[in-house]
Amino acid sequence: MKLTDNEKRDVIKYLEAGKPLPPKYRFLLFGETQEVELLWNGKTDEVTNVVLPFQVIEQIDEPRSNNKIGLQNTLFDTSGRQITGWTNKLIWGDNKIILSSLANGPLRREIEAQGGLKLIYIDPPFDVGADFSMDIKIGDEDENFTKKPSIIEEIAFRDTWGKGTDSFIAMIYERLKLMYGLLAEDGSIYVHCDLRLNSFLRIVLEEIFGESNYRSEILWKRTTARSGSKFINNVTDSIFLFTKSDNAIWNQQYLEYSEEYQEAMFRGSEKNGRRFRESPLTAPGRSSGISGSSWRGVDPGKIGKGRHWAIPNYVLSELSSSVIGNTISSLEELDKIGRIVWSKNGMPNIKQYLDELSGIELQNIWLDIGLEKGEYPTQKPEKLLERIIKSSSNEGDLIADFFCGSGTTLAVAEKLGRKWIGSDIGRFGVHTSRKRLVGVQRELKKDGNNFRAFEILNVGRYERQNFITINDDLRVEEKVKQIERKEKEFIKLIISAYKAETVDSFINIVGKKRDRLVAVGPINMPVSSKLIKDIIVECMEKGITKIDVLGFDYEMGLDFQEYKEQGIDIAFRIIPREVFDKKAVEKGQVKFYDVAFVEVKSIIKGRSSKELSIELTDFSVFYNQDDSGEIVSELRPGGTKIIVENGQVVKISKDKKTELVSKEILTKKWSDWIDYWAVDFNFEDRKEIINIIEEGKEKEVWTGDYIFDNEWQSFRTKKNRNLELISAAKEMRKGEYKVAVKVVDIFGNDTTKVINVKI
């Protein structure tokens, strides 16, 4: 390195002041590094390497709906079947933690056993002004209201765009580096963005994947027309294609010839109606790039006056694999069968029939795929993903989408026979994807096509557990002190988010909010029936009549009504994931909501052969999304607004002339709150086994929980608003069973109830 004396003094001055060096010194000091680099505030090459186990929430083996369910997990039909082996994965959570756990954890080996990830498509939230609220239909009616994004989605969006482009690039850079590590050597990545970020993203991708692995910037015309721009209206998005190496999977796709092209180019027509054109042959070695090479066994040969000729590359690329090359080995043979046509001046042409050509090779400007109306405003068309998946993967390959939204990539992958992994931070997005994928399974099964099981996972419990992880290198006494300190910090955090104050003189009670006391469940375990009983006993001994119990999860099978009949006003509330976001707590954005109430009953029929059905008989929630007082004051005369208040969806209207306000409750019956429900007829037959690494060795451990085995489900779609309230019957052997029923409300929140059934 050669620095002037002034430059050396400048470097020392910056270092002594603890300031970063100006960019020019990076290249002067480290001359071998890349000369073009994207820099942003806080840039670092470090990526997270946290490894958390994945908690299996639910497994969907077969898309059962109204069919009678037989013994040994079979149905009485012979249509499409589940493909054994790999189980597809839909993961709820922060994709940074998910990617790190996939890249560094036990699941990495399972991914590599499938050949690795061959294709990643992502459509990150590149729209700084995006609105992630959604219109949700209510019950059987056409009425709908706008669901606001959850706080966890708002936080993720805020973290992405809080510092503008800097924070977006920092977010996507770390995730792209993790994706690079997961991608197979013959894999490809497609990154979707718009004109505001494409210049930044290309540099980031080149830095991670290498400039030589840049393949294309696809311009997708997402809409036919747009107006209102000061200058030229932009109607395209960019999709960058990068590969990990030169040997990436590529299946050439073709576009159909337009009518105009056919009319202009295929002017010849034979008596049988076959249209054709005549394309000139090429002399090898000229600008055509043929250079004497052969194609599909057709050798350049001497025809005519003994001169060498070859089929031009552009002709070769248009001919399908089933034409000419499989049966003809030389130009001489083509000439004999009349496929070489001679011009008046003795120049050879090859005759090409329109019906034997593949079409035009796929170009980077895509004008033929329009938007589709879906669950999300930003949902991408299935045809767009179909083209991408077909181009860069083969049937049976494993692909991934780590910003999966409503599951378009996963649905198309399932239809095309690919294995998949998808993740999203939004609970509602994961729920929407679940319904969509069950729908795809049902269609495949009905049409006699095979399908794969999929499971829903998250790192929720283990993400929380990570909050109280201690240093294993400490002595026992220090470990105990660290655990106590972290538990106190956890309680303080929850009480602060709940807007309560801490209290000390109790065993299980840790806070007070107005006239109610507060108990908090453990961070890494569900609230158990024993803990609730201990809380009730303490309340009775201390003369406490009102208490709120807060927990992340509640033990399966808890009968909440039983505890409410003890003479104590007890409320059970869910602690949301947002409590771990300091800014959300400080701003008072964290909302705790009451545990939903579910009531079901079993129906047993038959004498010798018993059949069990489950009937859903009641469901109630206690949400508040809006303040009707504020809405009324902001509502213009003649306007209407649909809100959620006190567990009801209410339509508020203001008369245009009198300005009188009227309210109409839209959730007229309890079933209007239900979007989806499912039944596991034998809840304890599938233990939740996770792989953990201890002392460098991998081992299987039972968590003590069970996986919800989705054996039957009914749900609403935009087209079909009907909901079955009685499940299909399942044949059952004599015995005692724990039957689990999962209900998902219109917000995407789920509640599970477990009942005992004796057959």
PDB file of N, CA and C in Angstrom, residues 597-684:
ATOM      1  N   PHE A 597     -63.503 -18.290  23.859  1.00  0.00           N
ATOM      2  CA  PHE A 597     -64.294 -19.357  24.482  1.00  0.00           C
ATOM      3  C   PHE A 597     -64.810 -20.284  23.392  1.00  0.00           C
ATOM      4  N   VAL A 598     -64.516 -21.586  23.512  1.00  0.00           N
ATOM      5  CA  VAL A 598     -64.946 -22.586  22.531  1.00  0.00           C
ATOM      6  C   VAL A 598     -65.769 -23.653  23.239  1.00  0.00           C
ATOM      7  N   GLU A 599     -66.879 -24.041  22.633  1.00  0.00           N
ATOM      8  CA  GLU A 599     -67.699 -25.124  23.183  1.00  0.00           C
ATOM      9  C   GLU A 599     -67.978 -26.129  22.076  1.00  0.00           C
ATOM     10  N   VAL A 600     -67.734 -27.414  22.359  1.00  0.00           N
ATOM     11  CA  VAL A 600     -67.979 -28.473  21.369  1.00  0.00           C
ATOM     12  C   VAL A 600     -68.667 -29.646  22.064  1.00  0.00           C
ATOM     13  N   LYS A 601     -69.252 -30.520  21.262  1.00  0.00           N
ATOM     14  CA  LYS A 601     -69.806 -31.755  21.818  1.00  0.00           C
ATOM     15  C   LYS A 601     -69.545 -32.908  20.866  1.00  0.00           C
ATOM     16  N   SER A 602     -69.447 -34.096  21.428  1.00  0.00           N
ATOM     17  CA  SER A 602     -69.189 -35.285  20.615  1.00  0.00           C
ATOM     18  C   SER A 602     -70.502 -35.955  20.242  1.00  0.00           C
ATOM     19  N   ILE A 603     -70.523 -36.555  19.052  1.00  0.00           N
ATOM     20  CA  ILE A 603     -71.698 -37.294  18.566  1.00  0.00           C
ATOM     21  C   ILE A 603     -71.224 -38.702  18.210  1.00  0.00           C
ATOM     22  N   ILE A 604     -71.722 -39.703  18.950  1.00  0.00           N
ATOM     23  CA  ILE A 604     -71.311 -41.093  18.723  1.00  0.00           C
ATOM     24  C   ILE A 604     -72.503 -41.874  18.181  1.00  0.00           C
ATOM     25  N   LYS A 605     -72.310 -42.533  17.050  1.00  0.00           N
ATOM     26  CA  LYS A 605     -73.379 -43.305  16.429  1.00  0.00           C
ATOM     27  C   LYS A 605     -72.890 -44.716  16.117  1.00  0.00           C
ATOM     28  N   GLY A 606     -73.865 -45.608  15.920  1.00  0.00           N
ATOM     29  CA  GLY A 606     -73.535 -46.976  15.545  1.00  0.00           C
ATOM     30  C   GLY A 606     -73.582 -47.922  16.722  1.00  0.00           C
ATOM     31  N   ARG A 607     -73.816 -49.195  16.445  1.00  0.00           N
ATOM     32  CA  ARG A 607     -73.873 -50.217  17.500  1.00  0.00           C
ATOM     33  C   ARG A 607     -72.574 -51.008  17.561  1.00  0.00           C
ATOM     34  N   SER A 608     -72.359 -51.837  16.567  1.00  0.00           N
ATOM     35  CA  SER A 608     -71.134 -52.641  16.579  1.00  0.00           C
ATOM     36  C   SER A 608     -69.936 -51.806  16.132  1.00  0.00           C
ATOM     37  N   SER A 609     -70.142 -51.035  15.052  1.00  0.00           N
ATOM     38  CA  SER A 609     -69.081 -50.164  14.547  1.00  0.00           C
ATOM     39  C   SER A 609     -69.410 -48.725  14.938  1.00  0.00           C
ATOM     40  N   LYS A 610     -68.547 -48.106  15.736  1.00  0.00           N
ATOM     41  CA  LYS A 610     -68.810 -46.771  16.256  1.00  0.00           C
ATOM     42  C   LYS A 610     -68.201 -45.699  15.354  1.00  0.00           C
ATOM     43  N   GLU A 611     -68.969 -44.619  15.203  1.00  0.00           N
ATOM     44  CA  GLU A 611     -68.498 -43.464  14.443  1.00  0.00           C
ATOM     45  C   GLU A 611     -68.599 -42.220  15.321  1.00  0.00           C
ATOM     46  N   LEU A 612     -67.551 -41.379  15.252  1.00  0.00           N
ATOM     47  CA  LEU A 612     -67.491 -40.173  16.078  1.00  0.00           C
ATOM     48  C   LEU A 612     -67.482 -38.930  15.199  1.00  0.00           C
ATOM     49  N   SER A 613     -68.395 -38.013  15.494  1.00  0.00           N
ATOM     50  CA  SER A 613     -68.396 -36.694  14.874  1.00  0.00           C
ATOM     51  C   SER A 613     -68.257 -35.652  15.975  1.00  0.00           C
ATOM     52  N   ILE A 614     -67.763 -34.485  15.620  1.00  0.00           N
ATOM     53  CA  ILE A 614     -67.642 -33.374  16.568  1.00  0.00           C
ATOM     54  C   ILE A 614     -68.483 -32.207  16.057  1.00  0.00           C
ATOM     55  N   GLU A 615     -69.301 -31.665  16.961  1.00  0.00           N
ATOM     56  CA  GLU A 615     -70.120 -30.500  16.618  1.00  0.00           C
ATOM     57  C   GLU A 615     -69.589 -29.278  17.357  1.00  0.00           C
ATOM     58  N   LEU A 616     -69.397 -28.208  16.617  1.00  0.00           N
ATOM     59  CA  LEU A 616     -68.992 -26.932  17.203  1.00  0.00           C
ATOM     60  C   LEU A 616     -70.259 -26.201  17.635  1.00  0.00           C
ATOM     61  N   THR A 617     -70.406 -25.909  18.939  1.00  0.00           N
ATOM     62  CA  THR A 617     -71.679 -25.381  19.448  1.00  0.00           C
ATOM     63  C   THR A 617     -71.607 -23.930  19.907  1.00  0.00           C
ATOM     64  N   ASP A 618     -70.404 -23.408  20.186  1.00  0.00           N
ATOM     65  CA  ASP A 618     -70.319 -22.012  20.620  1.00  0.00           C
ATOM     66  C   ASP A 618     -68.890 -21.509  20.488  1.00  0.00           C
ATOM     67  N   PHE A 619     -68.760 -20.214  20.213  1.00  0.00           N
ATOM     68  CA  PHE A 619     -67.450 -19.578  20.107  1.00  0.00           C
ATOM     69  C   PHE A 619     -67.621 -18.091  20.370  1.00  0.00           C
ATOM     70  N   SER A 620     -66.790 -17.527  21.211  1.00  0.00           N
ATOM     71  CA  SER A 620     -66.883 -16.088  21.478  1.00  0.00           C
ATOM     72  C   SER A 620     -65.496 -15.505  21.682  1.00  0.00           C
ATOM     73  N   VAL A 621     -65.330 -14.256  21.242  1.00  0.00           N
ATOM     74  CA  VAL A 621     -64.061 -13.533  21.373  1.00  0.00           C
ATOM     75  C   VAL A 621     -64.343 -12.190  22.033  1.00  0.00           C
ATOM     76  N   PHE A 622     -63.274 -11.475  22.372  1.00  0.00           N
ATOM     77  CA  PHE A 622     -63.438 -10.232  23.130  1.00  0.00           C
ATOM     78  C   PHE A 622     -62.510  -9.153  22.582  1.00  0.00           C
ATOM     79  N   TYR A 623     -62.548  -8.971  21.255  1.00  0.00           N
ATOM     80  CA  TYR A 623     -61.621  -8.035  20.632  1.00  0.00           C
ATOM     81  C   TYR A 623     -62.111  -6.593  20.680  1.00  0.00           C
ATOM     82  N   ASN A 624     -61.133  -5.682  20.687  1.00  0.00           N
ATOM     83  CA  ASN A 624     -61.376  -4.259  20.452  1.00  0.00           C
ATOM     84  C   ASN A 624     -60.310  -3.773  19.486  1.00  0.00           C
ATOM     85  N   GLN A 625     -60.733  -3.350  18.305  1.00  0.00           N
ATOM     86  CA  GLN A 625     -59.787  -2.803  17.330  1.00  0.00           C
ATOM     87  C   GLN A 625     -59.955  -1.295  17.201  1.00  0.00           C
ATOM     88  N   ASP A 626     -61.124  -0.780  17.579  1.00  0.00           N
ATOM     89  CA  ASP A 626     -61.431   0.631  17.351  1.00  0.00           C
ATOM     90  C   ASP A 626     -62.163   1.228  18.548  1.00  0.00           C
ATOM     91  N   ASP A 627     -62.226   2.552  18.556  1.00  0.00           N
ATOM     92  CA  ASP A 627     -63.003   3.308  19.533  1.00  0.00           C
ATOM     93  C   ASP A 627     -64.151   3.968  18.776  1.00  0.00           C
ATOM     94  N   SER A 628     -65.399   3.536  19.052  1.00  0.00           N
ATOM     95  CA  SER A 628     -66.547   4.044  18.285  1.00  0.00           C
ATOM     96  C   SER A 628     -66.713   5.546  18.446  1.00  0.00           C
ATOM     97  N   GLY A 629     -66.345   6.076  19.625  1.00  0.00           N
ATOM     98  CA  GLY A 629     -66.456   7.523  19.842  1.00  0.00           C
ATOM     99  C   GLY A 629     -65.594   8.303  18.874  1.00  0.00           C
ATOM    100  N   GLU A 630     -64.341   7.847  18.694  1.00  0.00           N
ATOM    101  CA  GLU A 630     -63.441   8.527  17.754  1.00  0.00           C
ATOM    102  C   GLU A 630     -63.940   8.378  16.324  1.00  0.00           C
ATOM    103  N   ILE A 631     -64.431   7.187  15.988  1.00  0.00           N
ATOM    104  CA  ILE A 631     -64.902   6.935  14.624  1.00  0.00           C
ATOM    105  C   ILE A 631     -66.088   7.839  14.289  1.00  0.00           C
ATOM    106  N   VAL A 632     -67.041   7.968  15.222  1.00  0.00           N
ATOM    107  CA  VAL A 632     -68.233   8.798  14.984  1.00  0.00           C
ATOM    108  C   VAL A 632     -67.834  10.243  14.752  1.00  0.00           C
ATOM    109  N   SER A 633     -66.900  10.763  15.558  1.00  0.00           N
ATOM    110  CA  SER A 633     -66.498  12.166  15.417  1.00  0.00           C
ATOM    111  C   SER A 633     -65.794  12.437  14.091  1.00  0.00           C
ATOM    112  N   GLU A 634     -65.114  11.415  13.541  1.00  0.00           N
ATOM    113  CA  GLU A 634     -64.391  11.586  12.274  1.00  0.00           C
ATOM    114  C   GLU A 634     -65.247  11.266  11.057  1.00  0.00           C
ATOM    115  N   LEU A 635     -66.400  10.622  11.263  1.00  0.00           N
ATOM    116  CA  LEU A 635     -67.226  10.165  10.146  1.00  0.00           C
ATOM    117  C   LEU A 635     -67.965  11.326   9.499  1.00  0.00           C
ATOM    118  N   ARG A 636     -67.899  11.395   8.184  1.00  0.00           N
ATOM    119  CA  ARG A 636     -68.600  12.451   7.442  1.00  0.00           C
ATOM    120  C   ARG A 636     -70.059  12.081   7.252  1.00  0.00           C
ATOM    121  N   PRO A 637     -70.953  13.078   7.116  1.00  0.00           N
ATOM    122  CA  PRO A 637     -72.370  12.785   6.839  1.00  0.00           C
ATOM    123  C   PRO A 637     -72.520  11.930   5.586  1.00  0.00           C
ATOM    124  N   GLY A 638     -73.321  10.853   5.691  1.00  0.00           N
ATOM    125  CA  GLY A 638     -73.515   9.937   4.570  1.00  0.00           C
ATOM    126  C   GLY A 638     -72.496   8.818   4.531  1.00  0.00           C
ATOM    127  N   GLY A 639     -71.542   8.860   5.433  1.00  0.00           N
ATOM    128  CA  GLY A 639     -70.481   7.858   5.434  1.00  0.00           C
ATOM    129  C   GLY A 639     -70.788   6.668   6.333  1.00  0.00           C
ATOM    130  N   THR A 640     -70.080   5.577   6.108  1.00  0.00           N
ATOM    131  CA  THR A 640     -70.190   4.374   6.951  1.00  0.00           C
ATOM    132  C   THR A 640     -68.796   3.865   7.281  1.00  0.00           C
ATOM    133  N   LYS A 641     -68.684   3.185   8.395  1.00  0.00           N
ATOM    134  CA  LYS A 641     -67.412   2.604   8.811  1.00  0.00           C
ATOM    135  C   LYS A 641     -67.698   1.338   9.590  1.00  0.00           C
ATOM    136  N   ILE A 642     -66.964   0.288   9.302  1.00  0.00           N
ATOM    137  CA  ILE A 642     -67.124  -0.976  10.026  1.00  0.00           C
ATOM    138  C   ILE A 642     -65.969  -1.109  11.003  1.00  0.00           C
ATOM    139  N   ILE A 643     -66.295  -1.349  12.278  1.00  0.00           N
ATOM    140  CA  ILE A 643     -65.289  -1.399  13.331  1.00  0.00           C
ATOM    141  C   ILE A 643     -65.434  -2.676  14.152  1.00  0.00           C
ATOM    142  N   VAL A 644     -64.430  -2.930  15.006  1.00  0.00           N
ATOM    143  CA  VAL A 644     -64.491  -4.032  15.959  1.00  0.00           C
ATOM    144  C   VAL A 644     -64.442  -3.425  17.356  1.00  0.00           C
ATOM    145  N   GLU A 645     -65.466  -3.706  18.146  1.00  0.00           N
ATOM    146  CA  GLU A 645     -65.547  -3.128  19.484  1.00  0.00           C
ATOM    147  C   GLU A 645     -66.281  -4.091  20.408  1.00  0.00           C
ATOM    148  N   ASN A 646     -65.671  -4.369  21.581  1.00  0.00           N
ATOM    149  CA  ASN A 646     -66.278  -5.234  22.592  1.00  0.00           C
ATOM    150  C   ASN A 646     -66.720  -6.589  22.028  1.00  0.00           C
ATOM    151  N   GLY A 647     -65.858  -7.179  21.199  1.00  0.00           N
ATOM    152  CA  GLY A 647     -66.143  -8.506  20.681  1.00  0.00           C
ATOM    153  C   GLY A 647     -67.217  -8.569  19.622  1.00  0.00           C
ATOM    154  N   GLN A 648     -67.539  -7.445  19.000  1.00  0.00           N
ATOM    155  CA  GLN A 648     -68.538  -7.417  17.931  1.00  0.00           C
ATOM    156  C   GLN A 648     -68.007  -6.607  16.758  1.00  0.00           C
ATOM    157  N   VAL A 649     -68.414  -7.013  15.552  1.00  0.00           N
ATOM    158  CA  VAL A 649     -68.142  -6.207  14.365  1.00  0.00           C
ATOM    159  C   VAL A 649     -69.374  -5.345  14.132  1.00  0.00           C
ATOM    160  N   VAL A 650     -69.177  -4.042  14.159  1.00  0.00           N
ATOM    161  CA  VAL A 650     -70.294  -3.103  14.135  1.00  0.00           C
ATOM    162  C   VAL A 650     -70.157  -2.163  12.937  1.00  0.00           C
ATOM    163  N   LYS A 651     -71.276  -1.961  12.225  1.00  0.00           N
ATOM    164  CA  LYS A 651     -71.316  -1.014  11.116  1.00  0.00           C
ATOM    165  C   LYS A 651     -71.924   0.294  11.618  1.00  0.00           C
ATOM    166  N   ILE A 652     -71.142   1.367  11.569  1.00  0.00           N
ATOM    167  CA  ILE A 652     -71.596   2.687  12.016  1.00  0.00           C
ATOM    168  C   ILE A 652     -71.914   3.533  10.791  1.00  0.00           C
ATOM    169  N   SER A 653     -73.099   4.145  10.788  1.00  0.00           N
ATOM    170  CA  SER A 653     -73.531   4.987   9.661  1.00  0.00           C
ATOM    171  C   SER A 653     -73.951   6.353  10.190  1.00  0.00           C
ATOM    172  N   LYS A 654     -73.660   7.394   9.406  1.00  0.00           N
ATOM    173  CA  LYS A 654     -74.086   8.753   9.761  1.00  0.00           C
ATOM    174  C   LYS A 654     -74.977   9.279   8.643  1.00  0.00           C
ATOM    175  N   ASP A 655     -76.214   9.595   8.997  1.00  0.00           N
ATOM    176  CA  ASP A 655     -77.190  10.064   8.012  1.00  0.00           C
ATOM    177  C   ASP A 655     -76.689  11.340   7.340  1.00  0.00           C
ATOM    178  N   LYS A 656     -76.893  11.394   6.022  1.00  0.00           N
ATOM    179  CA  LYS A 656     -76.363  12.517   5.248  1.00  0.00           C
ATOM    180  C   LYS A 656     -77.037  13.840   5.598  1.00  0.00           C
ATOM    181  N   LYS A 657     -78.372  13.784   5.881  1.00  0.00           N
ATOM    182  CA  LYS A 657     -79.112  15.030   6.156  1.00  0.00           C
ATOM    183  C   LYS A 657     -79.141  15.344   7.649  1.00  0.00           C
ATOM    184  N   THR A 658     -79.545  14.367   8.463  1.00  0.00           N
ATOM    185  CA  THR A 658     -79.740  14.630   9.893  1.00  0.00           C
ATOM    186  C   THR A 658     -78.477  14.422  10.712  1.00  0.00           C
ATOM    187  N   GLU A 659     -77.492  13.714  10.144  1.00  0.00           N
ATOM    188  CA  GLU A 659     -76.246  13.365  10.828  1.00  0.00           C
ATOM    189  C   GLU A 659     -76.480  12.476  12.047  1.00  0.00           C
ATOM    190  N   LEU A 660     -77.660  11.841  12.090  1.00  0.00           N
ATOM    191  CA  LEU A 660     -77.923  10.880  13.154  1.00  0.00           C
ATOM    192  C   LEU A 660     -77.067   9.633  12.934  1.00  0.00           C
ATOM    193  N   VAL A 661     -76.544   9.095  14.025  1.00  0.00           N
ATOM    194  CA  VAL A 661     -75.652   7.936  13.954  1.00  0.00           C
ATOM    195  C   VAL A 661     -76.421   6.668  14.302  1.00  0.00           C
ATOM    196  N   SER A 662     -76.272   5.659  13.460  1.00  0.00           N
ATOM    197  CA  SER A 662     -76.901   4.365  13.728  1.00  0.00           C
ATOM    198  C   SER A 662     -75.835   3.285  13.744  1.00  0.00           C
ATOM    199  N   LYS A 663     -76.088   2.227  14.534  1.00  0.00           N
ATOM    200  CA  LYS A 663     -75.148   1.117  14.638  1.00  0.00           C
ATOM    201  C   LYS A 663     -75.850  -0.193  14.306  1.00  0.00           C
ATOM    202  N   GLU A 664     -75.187  -1.011  13.493  1.00  0.00           N
ATOM    203  CA  GLU A 664     -75.713  -2.324  13.141  1.00  0.00           C
ATOM    204  C   GLU A 664     -74.655  -3.377  13.442  1.00  0.00           C
ATOM    205  N   ILE A 665     -75.011  -4.354  14.263  1.00  0.00           N
ATOM    206  CA  ILE A 665     -74.075  -5.434  14.586  1.00  0.00           C
ATOM    207  C   ILE A 665     -74.066  -6.444  13.437  1.00  0.00           C
ATOM    208  N   LEU A 666     -72.889  -6.632  12.841  1.00  0.00           N
ATOM    209  CA  LEU A 666     -72.764  -7.527  11.684  1.00  0.00           C
ATOM    210  C   LEU A 666     -72.491  -8.970  12.095  1.00  0.00           C
ATOM    211  N   THR A 667     -71.824  -9.168  13.230  1.00  0.00           N
ATOM    212  CA  THR A 667     -71.597 -10.531  13.720  1.00  0.00           C
ATOM    213  C   THR A 667     -72.864 -10.967  14.464  1.00  0.00           C
ATOM    214  N   LYS A 668     -73.865 -11.334  13.674  1.00  0.00           N
ATOM    215  CA  LYS A 668     -75.196 -11.622  14.235  1.00  0.00           C
ATOM    216  C   LYS A 668     -75.235 -12.943  14.994  1.00  0.00           C
ATOM    217  N   LYS A 669     -74.329 -13.845  14.679  1.00  0.00           N
ATOM    218  CA  LYS A 669     -74.290 -15.125  15.395  1.00  0.00           C
ATOM    219  C   LYS A 669     -72.847 -15.501  15.670  1.00  0.00           C
ATOM    220  N   TRP A 670     -72.648 -16.365  16.650  1.00  0.00           N
ATOM    221  CA  TRP A 670     -71.291 -16.681  17.091  1.00  0.00           C
ATOM    222  C   TRP A 670     -70.425 -17.277  15.987  1.00  0.00           C
ATOM    223  N   SER A 671     -71.052 -17.996  15.055  1.00  0.00           N
ATOM    224  CA  SER A 671     -70.265 -18.641  13.993  1.00  0.00           C
ATOM    225  C   SER A 671     -69.703 -17.634  12.994  1.00  0.00           C
ATOM    226  N   ASP A 672     -70.225 -16.394  13.006  1.00  0.00           N
ATOM    227  CA  ASP A 672     -69.695 -15.373  12.097  1.00  0.00           C
ATOM    228  C   ASP A 672     -68.234 -15.046  12.398  1.00  0.00           C
ATOM    229  N   TRP A 673     -67.799 -15.315  13.630  1.00  0.00           N
ATOM    230  CA  TRP A 673     -66.414 -15.026  14.007  1.00  0.00           C
ATOM    231  C   TRP A 673     -65.447 -16.102  13.523  1.00  0.00           C
ATOM    232  N   ILE A 674     -65.971 -17.225  13.060  1.00  0.00           N
ATOM    233  CA  ILE A 674     -65.103 -18.363  12.728  1.00  0.00           C
ATOM    234  C   ILE A 674     -64.750 -18.351  11.244  1.00  0.00           C
ATOM    235  N   ASP A 675     -63.473 -18.473  10.983  1.00  0.00           N
ATOM    236  CA  ASP A 675     -62.999 -18.545   9.601  1.00  0.00           C
ATOM    237  C   ASP A 675     -62.596 -19.975   9.229  1.00  0.00           C
ATOM    238  N   TYR A 676     -62.239 -20.764  10.239  1.00  0.00           N
ATOM    239  CA  TYR A 676     -61.642 -22.089   9.973  1.00  0.00           C
ATOM    240  C   TYR A 676     -61.728 -22.891  11.261  1.00  0.00           C
ATOM    241  N   TRP A 677     -62.021 -24.171  11.147  1.00  0.00           N
ATOM    242  CA  TRP A 677     -61.879 -25.040  12.314  1.00  0.00           C
ATOM    243  C   TRP A 677     -61.511 -26.440  11.866  1.00  0.00           C
ATOM    244  N   ALA A 678     -60.854 -27.181  12.759  1.00  0.00           N
ATOM    245  CA  ALA A 678     -60.339 -28.498  12.397  1.00  0.00           C
ATOM    246  C   ALA A 678     -60.398 -29.415  13.610  1.00  0.00           C
ATOM    247  N   VAL A 679     -60.330 -30.729  13.334  1.00  0.00           N
ATOM    248  CA  VAL A 679     -60.462 -31.735  14.388  1.00  0.00           C
ATOM    249  C   VAL A 679     -59.304 -32.729  14.313  1.00  0.00           C
ATOM    250  N   ASP A 680     -58.745 -33.033  15.489  1.00  0.00           N
ATOM    251  CA  ASP A 680     -57.800 -34.135  15.655  1.00  0.00           C
ATOM    252  C   ASP A 680     -58.502 -35.153  16.557  1.00  0.00           C
ATOM    253  N   PHE A 681     -58.909 -36.298  15.994  1.00  0.00           N
ATOM    254  CA  PHE A 681     -59.732 -37.264  16.716  1.00  0.00           C
ATOM    255  C   PHE A 681     -58.958 -38.052  17.780  1.00  0.00           C
ATOM    256  N   ASN A 682     -57.631 -38.005  17.724  1.00  0.00           N
ATOM    257  CA  ASN A 682     -56.827 -38.724  18.720  1.00  0.00           C
ATOM    258  C   ASN A 682     -55.580 -37.894  18.987  1.00  0.00           C
ATOM    259  N   PHE A 683     -55.740 -36.867  19.816  1.00  0.00           N
ATOM    260  CA  PHE A 683     -54.731 -35.825  19.966  1.00  0.00           C
ATOM    261  C   PHE A 683     -53.396 -36.341  20.505  1.00  0.00           C
ATOM    262  N   GLU A 684     -53.422 -37.369  21.332  1.00  0.00           N
ATOM    263  CA  GLU A 684     -52.187 -37.800  21.984  1.00  0.00           C
ATOM    264  C   GLU A 684     -51.460 -38.923  21.243  1.00  0.00           C
TER     265      GLU A 684
END
